[in-house]
Coordinates of C-alpha atoms and ligand atoms in Angstrom, one line a residue:
X1 CA -43.6 212.4 -143.8
X2 CA -45.7 209.4 -143.3
X3 CA -46.9 209.1 -139.7
X4 CA -48.9 206.3 -138.1
X5 CA -50.0 205.8 -134.6
X6 CA -51.5 203.6 -132.1
X7 CA -53.8 205.2 -129.5
X8 CA -54.5 202.6 -126.7
X9 CA -56.6 203.5 -123.7
X10 CA -54.8 202.6 -120.5
X11 CA -57.6 200.6 -119.0
X12 CA -56.4 197.2 -118.3
X13 CA -53.8 194.6 -119.1
X14 CA -51.6 195.2 -122.2
X15 CA -53.6 193.4 -124.9
X16 CA -52.2 191.3 -127.7
X17 CA -54.4 193.3 -130.1
X18 CA -52.5 196.4 -129.3
X19 CA -49.2 194.7 -130.1
X20 CA -50.8 193.5 -133.3
X21 CA -51.8 197.1 -134.3
X22 CA -48.3 198.3 -133.3
X23 CA -46.8 195.8 -135.7
X24 CA -48.8 197.0 -138.7
X25 CA -48.2 200.7 -137.8
X26 CA -44.6 200.3 -137.2
X27 CA -43.9 198.2 -140.3
X28 CA -45.7 200.5 -142.5
X29 CA -44.2 203.8 -141.1
X30 CA -40.7 202.3 -141.3
X31 CA -41.1 201.0 -144.7
X32 CA -41.8 204.6 -145.8
X33 CA -39.1 206.3 -143.6
X34 CA -41.9 207.6 -141.4
X35 CA -42.6 207.8 -137.8
X36 CA -44.6 205.5 -135.6
X37 CA -46.3 207.3 -132.8
X38 CA -47.8 206.1 -129.4
X39 CA -50.4 208.2 -127.9
X40 CA -52.1 207.3 -124.7
X41 CA -55.8 208.0 -124.9
X42 CA -56.6 208.4 -121.2
X43 CA -59.6 210.8 -121.4
X44 CA -62.0 208.1 -120.2
X45 CA -61.3 208.7 -116.5
X46 CA -63.8 206.2 -115.3
X47 CA -61.8 203.2 -116.8
X48 CA -58.3 204.8 -116.3
X49 CA -55.8 202.6 -114.6
X50 CA -52.4 204.4 -113.8
X51 CA -50.3 201.2 -114.0
X52 CA -51.6 200.4 -117.4
X53 CA -49.6 202.9 -119.4
X54 CA -46.2 201.8 -118.0
X55 CA -47.0 198.2 -118.4
X56 CA -48.0 198.8 -122.0
X57 CA -44.8 200.7 -122.9
X58 CA -42.8 197.9 -121.2
X59 CA -44.6 195.3 -123.4
X60 CA -43.9 197.3 -126.6
X61 CA -40.2 197.3 -125.6
X62 CA -40.3 193.6 -124.8
X63 CA -41.7 192.7 -128.2
X64 CA -39.2 195.0 -129.9
X65 CA -41.8 197.4 -131.2
X66 CA -41.1 200.7 -129.4
X67 CA -42.6 203.9 -130.8
X68 CA -40.6 206.7 -132.4
X69 CA -42.7 209.3 -130.5
X70 CA -44.3 208.5 -127.2
X71 CA -44.7 209.7 -123.7
X72 CA -41.3 208.3 -122.7
X73 CA -39.3 209.3 -125.7
X74 CA -41.1 212.5 -126.5
X75 CA -41.2 213.9 -129.9
X76 CA -42.1 217.1 -131.9
X77 CA -45.8 216.8 -131.4
X78 CA -46.0 216.2 -127.6
X79 CA -47.7 215.8 -125.3
X80 CA -48.4 212.2 -126.2
X81 CA -50.9 211.9 -123.3
X82 CA -54.3 212.9 -124.3
X83 CA -55.5 214.4 -121.1
X84 CA -52.7 216.9 -121.5
X85 CA -54.1 218.0 -124.8
X86 CA -57.6 218.7 -123.6
X87 CA -57.3 222.5 -124.2
X88 CA -56.9 221.8 -127.8
X89 CA -59.8 219.6 -127.9
X90 CA -61.9 222.3 -126.3
X91 CA -60.6 224.9 -128.7
X92 CA -61.6 222.8 -131.7
X93 CA -65.1 222.0 -130.2
X94 CA -65.6 225.8 -129.8
X95 CA -64.6 226.4 -133.3
X96 CA -67.1 223.8 -134.6
X97 CA -69.8 225.4 -132.4
X98 CA -68.9 228.8 -133.9
X99 CA -69.0 227.5 -137.4
X100 CA -72.4 225.8 -136.8
X101 CA -71.0 222.3 -137.5
X102 CA -71.7 221.5 -133.9
X103 CA -74.3 222.6 -131.4
X104 CA -75.0 222.7 -127.6
X105 CA -77.3 220.0 -126.3
X106 CA -78.8 220.7 -122.9
X107 CA -80.4 217.4 -122.3
X108 CA -79.5 215.8 -118.9
X109 CA -78.5 212.2 -118.7
X110 CA -81.7 211.5 -116.8
X111 CA -83.8 213.0 -119.6
X112 CA -81.8 210.9 -122.3
X113 CA -82.3 207.8 -120.2
X114 CA -86.1 208.4 -120.0
X115 CA -86.4 208.9 -123.7
X116 CA -84.4 205.7 -124.2
X117 CA -86.9 203.8 -122.0
X118 CA -89.9 205.3 -123.8
X119 CA -88.6 204.2 -127.1
X120 CA -87.9 200.8 -125.8
X121 CA -91.3 200.5 -124.2
X122 CA -92.8 201.5 -127.6
X123 CA -90.7 198.7 -129.1
X124 CA -89.2 201.2 -131.3
X125 CA -85.5 200.7 -131.7
X126 CA -83.5 203.4 -130.0
X127 CA -82.0 205.5 -132.9
X128 CA -79.6 207.5 -130.9
X129 CA -80.0 211.0 -129.8
X130 CA -83.2 212.6 -131.1
X131 CA -81.5 215.9 -131.9
X132 CA -83.9 218.0 -129.9
X133 CA -81.6 220.9 -129.4
X134 CA -80.0 220.8 -132.9
X135 CA -82.1 223.7 -134.2
X136 CA -82.0 225.9 -131.1
X137 CA -81.2 229.5 -132.3
X138 CA -77.7 230.8 -131.5
X139 CA -79.4 233.3 -129.1
X140 CA -81.3 230.6 -127.2
X141 CA -78.2 228.4 -127.0
X142 CA -76.0 231.1 -125.8
X143 CA -78.6 232.3 -123.2
X144 CA -79.1 228.8 -121.8
X145 CA -75.3 228.4 -121.6
X146 CA -75.0 231.7 -120.0
X147 CA -77.6 230.8 -117.4
X148 CA -75.3 227.9 -116.3
X149 CA -77.3 225.1 -117.8
X150 CA -75.0 222.1 -118.3
X151 CA -74.6 221.0 -121.9
X152 CA -72.6 218.8 -124.1
X153 CA -71.4 219.7 -127.7
X154 CA -72.6 217.4 -130.4
X155 CA -71.6 217.2 -134.0
X156 CA -74.3 218.0 -136.6
X157 CA -74.2 214.9 -138.7
X158 CA -76.0 215.2 -142.0
X159 CA -79.7 214.2 -142.1
X160 CA -79.7 212.8 -145.5
X161 CA -77.4 211.6 -148.1
X162 CA -74.4 209.4 -147.2
X163 CA -70.9 209.5 -145.9
X164 CA -68.4 207.4 -148.0
X165 CA -65.2 206.2 -146.3
X166 CA -62.4 205.1 -148.5
X167 CA -60.6 202.2 -146.8
X168 CA -57.3 200.9 -148.2
X169 CA -58.2 197.3 -147.5
X170 CA -62.1 197.6 -148.1
X171 CA -62.5 200.1 -150.8
X172 CA -65.5 202.5 -150.5
X173 CA -67.6 201.9 -147.5
X174 CA -70.9 203.8 -147.5
X175 CA -72.7 204.9 -144.4
X176 CA -76.2 206.3 -144.9
X177 CA -76.9 209.5 -143.1
X178 CA -79.8 207.7 -141.2
X179 CA -77.4 205.4 -139.6
X180 CA -75.3 208.3 -138.1
X181 CA -75.9 209.9 -134.8
X182 CA -75.1 213.4 -133.6
X183 CA -72.3 212.1 -131.5
X184 CA -71.1 214.0 -128.5
X185 CA -67.8 215.7 -129.1
X186 CA -67.3 217.5 -125.7
X187 CA -68.9 216.2 -122.5
X188 CA -70.6 218.4 -119.9
X189 CA -67.5 218.3 -117.7
X190 CA -65.5 219.8 -120.6
X191 CA -63.7 216.6 -121.4
X192 CA -63.6 215.5 -125.0
X193 CA -65.1 212.1 -126.2
X194 CA -62.9 209.7 -128.0
X195 CA -64.1 210.9 -131.5
X196 CA -63.0 214.5 -131.0
X197 CA -59.9 213.8 -129.1
X198 CA -58.6 211.2 -131.4
X199 CA -59.2 213.2 -134.6
X200 CA -57.8 216.5 -133.1
X201 CA -54.7 214.7 -131.9
X202 CA -54.2 212.9 -135.2
X203 CA -54.4 216.2 -137.0
X204 CA -52.2 218.0 -134.6
X205 CA -49.5 215.2 -134.7
X206 CA -49.6 215.0 -138.4
X207 CA -50.9 211.4 -138.6
X208 CA -51.1 210.5 -142.3
X209 CA -52.5 207.0 -142.0
X210 CA -55.0 205.7 -139.5
X211 CA -54.3 202.0 -139.2
X212 CA -56.5 200.5 -136.6
X213 CA -58.8 197.7 -135.9
X214 CA -61.9 197.0 -137.9
X215 CA -64.0 197.7 -134.9
X216 CA -63.5 201.4 -135.3
X217 CA -64.7 201.4 -138.9
X218 CA -68.3 202.4 -137.8
X219 CA -66.9 205.4 -136.1
X220 CA -65.0 206.5 -139.1
X221 CA -68.0 208.5 -140.8
X222 CA -68.1 210.6 -137.7
X223 CA -64.3 211.0 -137.7
X224 CA -64.5 212.0 -141.4
X225 CA -67.2 214.6 -140.5
X226 CA -65.1 216.2 -137.8
X227 CA -62.2 216.4 -140.2
X228 CA -64.4 218.0 -142.9
X229 CA -65.9 220.4 -140.4
X230 CA -62.4 221.5 -139.4
X231 CA -61.1 221.6 -143.0
X232 CA -58.3 219.2 -142.0
X233 CA -56.5 216.9 -144.3
X234 CA -58.1 213.5 -144.3
X235 CA -55.7 210.7 -143.3
X236 CA -55.8 207.3 -145.2
X237 CA -58.0 204.8 -143.5
X238 CA -56.8 201.2 -143.1
X239 CA -59.0 199.0 -140.9
X240 CA -57.3 195.8 -140.2
X241 CA -59.1 192.5 -139.5
X242 CA -60.0 191.8 -135.9
X243 CA -58.2 189.0 -134.1
X244 CA -60.7 186.3 -133.2
X245 CA -61.2 183.6 -130.6
X246 CA -61.1 180.0 -132.0
X247 CA -64.9 180.2 -132.1
X248 CA -64.5 183.2 -134.5
X249 CA -65.9 185.8 -132.1
X250 CA -63.9 188.8 -131.4
X251 CA -60.8 188.0 -129.3
X252 CA -61.7 188.5 -125.7
X253 CA -60.2 187.7 -122.4
X254 CA -63.3 185.8 -121.4
X255 CA -62.5 183.1 -124.1
X256 CA -58.8 183.5 -124.8
X257 CA -55.8 184.8 -123.2
X258 CA -55.3 188.3 -124.4
X259 CA -52.7 189.6 -121.9
X260 CA -49.2 190.1 -123.4
X261 CA -47.7 189.9 -120.0
X262 CA -49.1 186.5 -119.4
X263 CA -47.4 185.2 -122.7
X264 CA -44.2 186.7 -121.4
X265 CA -44.7 184.9 -118.1
X266 CA -45.4 181.6 -119.7
X267 CA -42.1 181.7 -121.5
X268 CA -43.2 182.7 -125.1
X269 CA -40.4 184.5 -126.7
X270 CA -41.1 188.0 -128.0
X271 CA -39.8 187.0 -131.4
X272 CA -42.3 184.2 -131.7
X273 CA -45.1 186.4 -130.5
X274 CA -44.3 189.0 -133.2
X275 CA -43.9 186.3 -135.8
X276 CA -47.2 184.8 -134.9
X277 CA -49.0 188.1 -134.9
X278 CA -47.4 188.8 -138.3
X279 CA -49.0 185.6 -139.5
X280 CA -52.5 186.9 -138.6
X281 CA -54.1 188.0 -141.8
X282 CA -50.6 188.4 -143.6
X283 CA -48.5 185.8 -145.3
X284 CA -45.0 186.0 -146.7
X285 CA -44.9 185.9 -150.5
X286 CA -42.7 182.7 -150.4
X287 CA -45.0 181.1 -147.8
X288 CA -42.3 180.8 -145.1
X289 CA -43.6 180.7 -141.6
X290 CA -40.6 181.9 -139.7
X291 CA -40.0 185.5 -140.0
X292 CA -39.0 188.7 -138.1
X293 CA -39.7 192.4 -138.1
X294 CA -36.9 193.0 -140.7
X295 CA -38.4 190.4 -143.0
X296 CA -41.7 192.2 -142.7
X297 CA -40.0 195.5 -143.6
X298 CA -38.9 193.9 -146.7
X299 CA -42.0 192.0 -147.7
X300 CA -45.0 193.4 -146.1
X301 CA -47.7 194.9 -148.4
X302 CA -51.4 195.8 -147.7
X303 CA -52.2 193.7 -150.9
X304 CA -51.1 190.5 -148.9
X305 CA -53.4 191.2 -146.0
X306 CA -56.6 189.2 -146.2
X307 CA -59.9 190.3 -144.5
X308 CA -61.0 186.8 -143.2
X309 CA -60.9 187.0 -139.4
X310 CA -57.6 185.6 -138.2
X311 CA -57.8 183.3 -135.3
X312 CA -55.5 183.8 -132.4
X313 CA -54.8 180.2 -131.4
X314 CA -52.7 179.8 -128.3
X315 CA -51.8 176.2 -129.3
X316 CA -50.4 177.4 -132.6
X317 CA -48.5 180.2 -130.9
X318 CA -47.0 177.7 -128.5
X319 CA -46.0 175.4 -131.4
X320 CA -44.3 178.3 -133.1
X321 CA -42.5 179.2 -130.0
X322 CA -41.2 175.6 -129.9
X323 CA -39.8 176.2 -133.3
X324 CA -38.0 179.3 -132.2
X325 CA -36.5 177.3 -129.3
X326 CA -35.3 174.6 -131.6
X327 CA -34.7 176.3 -135.0
X328 CA -34.1 180.0 -134.5
X329 CA -32.5 180.7 -131.1
X330 CA -28.9 179.6 -130.5
X331 CA -28.3 177.2 -127.7
X332 CA -26.7 180.0 -125.7
X333 CA -29.8 182.1 -126.2
X334 CA -32.1 179.3 -125.0
X335 CA -29.9 178.8 -121.9
X336 CA -30.1 182.5 -121.0
X337 CA -33.8 182.5 -121.5
X338 CA -34.5 179.3 -119.6
X339 CA -32.2 180.3 -116.7
X340 CA -34.7 182.6 -114.8
X341 CA -37.3 179.9 -114.8
X342 CA -34.8 177.4 -113.4
X343 CA -33.6 179.8 -110.8
X344 CA -37.2 180.4 -109.7
X345 CA -37.5 176.7 -109.1
X346 CA -34.5 176.9 -106.7
X347 CA -32.1 174.9 -108.7
X348 CA -28.4 175.2 -108.2
X349 CA -27.1 176.5 -111.5
X350 CA -23.5 177.2 -110.6
X351 CA -22.2 174.4 -112.9
X352 CA -22.7 176.4 -116.2
X353 CA -21.5 173.4 -118.4
X354 CA -24.0 171.2 -116.8
X355 CA -26.7 173.8 -117.4
X356 CA -25.8 174.0 -121.1
X357 CA -25.8 170.2 -121.3
X358 CA -29.1 169.9 -119.7
X359 CA -30.8 172.6 -121.9
X360 CA -29.2 171.0 -125.0
X361 CA -30.7 167.6 -124.0
X362 CA -34.2 169.1 -123.2
X363 CA -34.4 171.5 -126.1
X364 CA -36.4 169.1 -128.3
X365 CA -38.9 168.6 -125.4
X366 CA -40.4 171.9 -124.5
X367 CA -42.3 174.7 -126.3
X368 CA -42.5 177.4 -123.8
X369 CA -39.8 178.3 -121.2
X370 CA -42.3 177.8 -118.3
X371 CA -42.2 174.1 -118.9
X372 CA -38.4 173.9 -118.5
X373 CA -38.2 173.7 -114.7
X374 CA -40.5 170.7 -114.5
X375 CA -38.7 169.0 -117.4
X376 CA -35.3 169.6 -115.9
X377 CA -36.3 168.6 -112.3
X378 CA -34.4 165.3 -112.2
X379 CA -31.2 167.0 -113.3
X380 CA -31.3 169.2 -110.2
X381 CA -33.5 167.6 -107.6
X382 CA -33.9 164.0 -106.3
X383 CA -35.9 162.0 -108.7
X384 CA -39.7 161.3 -108.0
X385 CA -40.4 157.8 -109.0
X386 CA -43.6 157.6 -111.2
X387 CA -45.5 154.3 -110.8
X388 CA -44.9 153.0 -114.3
X389 CA -41.2 153.7 -113.9
X390 CA -41.2 151.9 -110.5
X391 CA -42.5 148.8 -112.1
X392 CA -39.8 148.8 -114.8
X393 CA -37.1 149.5 -112.2
X394 CA -38.3 146.5 -110.1
X395 CA -38.2 144.2 -113.2
X396 CA -34.8 145.3 -114.1
X397 CA -33.1 145.7 -110.8
X398 CA -30.9 142.6 -111.4
X399 CA -29.6 144.1 -114.6
X400 CA -28.7 147.3 -112.8
X401 CA -26.9 145.5 -110.1
X402 CA -24.8 143.6 -112.8
X403 CA -24.1 146.7 -114.8
X404 CA -22.8 148.8 -112.0
X405 CA -19.4 147.4 -111.7
X406 CA -19.0 147.6 -115.5
X407 CA -19.8 151.3 -115.5
X408 CA -17.9 152.4 -112.4
X409 CA -14.4 152.4 -113.9
X410 CA -15.2 153.9 -117.4
X411 CA -15.0 157.4 -119.0
X412 CA -18.4 159.0 -118.9
X413 CA -19.2 159.5 -122.6
X414 CA -21.9 157.7 -124.6
X415 CA -19.5 156.2 -127.1
X416 CA -17.8 154.4 -124.3
X417 CA -21.0 153.5 -122.3
X418 CA -23.2 152.5 -125.2
X419 CA -21.2 149.4 -126.2
X420 CA -21.0 148.4 -122.6
X421 CA -24.8 148.4 -122.2
X422 CA -25.3 146.6 -125.6
X423 CA -22.7 144.0 -124.8
X424 CA -24.1 143.4 -121.4
X425 CA -27.6 142.9 -122.8
X426 CA -26.4 140.6 -125.4
X427 CA -24.4 138.5 -123.0
X428 CA -27.4 138.4 -120.6
X429 CA -29.8 137.4 -123.4
X430 CA -31.9 140.4 -122.6
X431 CA -33.6 142.8 -125.0
X432 CA -31.9 146.2 -125.0
X433 CA -35.1 147.9 -123.8
X434 CA -35.3 145.7 -120.8
X435 CA -31.9 147.1 -119.7
X436 CA -32.4 150.7 -120.8
X437 CA -35.8 151.2 -119.3
X438 CA -34.7 150.4 -115.8
X439 CA -31.7 152.7 -116.3
X440 CA -33.9 155.5 -117.4
X441 CA -36.3 154.9 -114.5
X442 CA -33.5 155.0 -112.0
X443 CA -32.0 158.1 -113.4
X444 CA -35.1 160.1 -114.0
X445 CA -38.0 158.5 -112.3
X446 CA -39.8 158.5 -115.5
X447 CA -39.9 156.4 -118.6
X448 CA -39.7 159.4 -121.0
X449 CA -36.5 161.5 -121.2
X450 CA -34.0 162.7 -123.7
X451 CA -31.9 160.1 -125.5
X452 CA -29.9 157.9 -123.2
X453 CA -26.6 159.4 -124.3
X454 CA -27.6 163.0 -123.7
X455 CA -29.3 162.0 -120.4
X456 CA -26.1 160.2 -119.0
X457 CA -23.8 163.0 -120.2
X458 CA -26.0 165.8 -118.9
X459 CA -26.4 164.2 -115.5
X460 CA -22.8 163.3 -115.2
X461 CA -21.0 160.2 -113.9
X462 CA -21.3 160.8 -110.2
X463 CA -25.0 161.4 -110.1
X464 CA -25.7 158.5 -112.5
X465 CA -23.9 156.1 -110.4
X466 CA -25.3 157.2 -107.3
X467 CA -28.9 156.8 -108.6
X468 CA -28.2 153.4 -110.0
X469 CA -26.8 152.3 -106.6
X470 CA -29.9 153.8 -104.9
X471 CA -32.1 151.8 -107.2
X472 CA -30.2 148.7 -106.6
Ligands
LIG501 N1 -58.4 204.7 -127.9 C1 -58.8 203.9 -128.9 C2 -58.4 202.4 -128.5 O1 -58.5 202.2 -127.3 C3 -58.1 204.2 -130.2 C4 -58.9 203.8 -131.5 C5 -58.2 204.4 -132.7 O2 -57.2 203.8 -133.1 O3 -58.8 205.4 -133.3 O4 -58.1 201.5 -129.2

């Protein structure tokens, strides 16, 4: 069975890059009746953040990309939390030691640091670990360990030749032995490093396809060496292009907003976020821009993934979200999603018919739900008269005074009101705008708003007449 996985480290805010990886991994697994696994890689205890795991799982649910096997849903290959699997990692490290594909290195961190400084002072580039203990005899190594000298276990990377990684998107990628380092597999405290832990867990969980970001490609030769040393089945490697900041550097929170939660807070819909991430490096065969996970299941292929660095542009995401609000979601849906933002602003939403009219009127005018409270303010709060609107209102106060008695008796629908306003303007010899703008200013405090008909109907007769009276 095809099994894919994401293996995030719970170190900070849930990152859009993780959702991006989840999307590829889940689509590919589900296209092949496989399983998509979530494993938490929490072995780096210095950067561990206990809240991070829960928040990440929450965000995967929010975007609709939950894993089939994970710490919360469980599965046949549990535990899905890496620190609970450390005994396995230690067992594999011991096996590699025994087989001579790995060795104990007794250097202390202070010694390593000193050697790095000497290399730097000599202006020689630091070439990684100098492999000092690689050729200790078994007896020597066992003795030193038995004497209680602390050690790490390092892989014996080849000293010559090359390691070739076959990547689905990139073809054969060659790494010269001279570029490889004898990476640490097990640290002095008995904890595994990422390399050993990830490959052990991938093996034990039956992962068949390692789909992950390009930044891990340089670790892959080491991963392949671990797999070979253990005699495991090599997975297929698929390194997807990195998301980038608009300046093309690797997407980073310093230059862009990378927190999934913050997109949720700003009122980006999860459907739009998934759609936007789906547009990063992939395009639909028919070129359509609006698509969902089900469409991806039908049409996604690795052949349509391009390696040019996709730019994660918040402006475009916002634009796409606006299209979801206007073209994809139903009005009822938009109302439901806007409601918490309006509640938060303290508006009285007890009149549900009014709420629907307001959202219907505003729908063309906002791209994220966080904008909606401000846009809807004059429907629920006293108007705040902007300067330009004030000037218009003063110019047109006479028109408002004359219109008022004409509007008071009529039914409050635009097809009734429109001819009254038009007829009045004609009789008064005024331009239509000279009448409409003061009305708009009186009703909203602004000069921009939805169309007059939508505005009047959404506000309702009573409020409209009160505001016009106040203006007069
Ligand atoms: N723990 C790594 C991360 O934080 C996993 C990398 C991989 O997919 O192998 O992304």
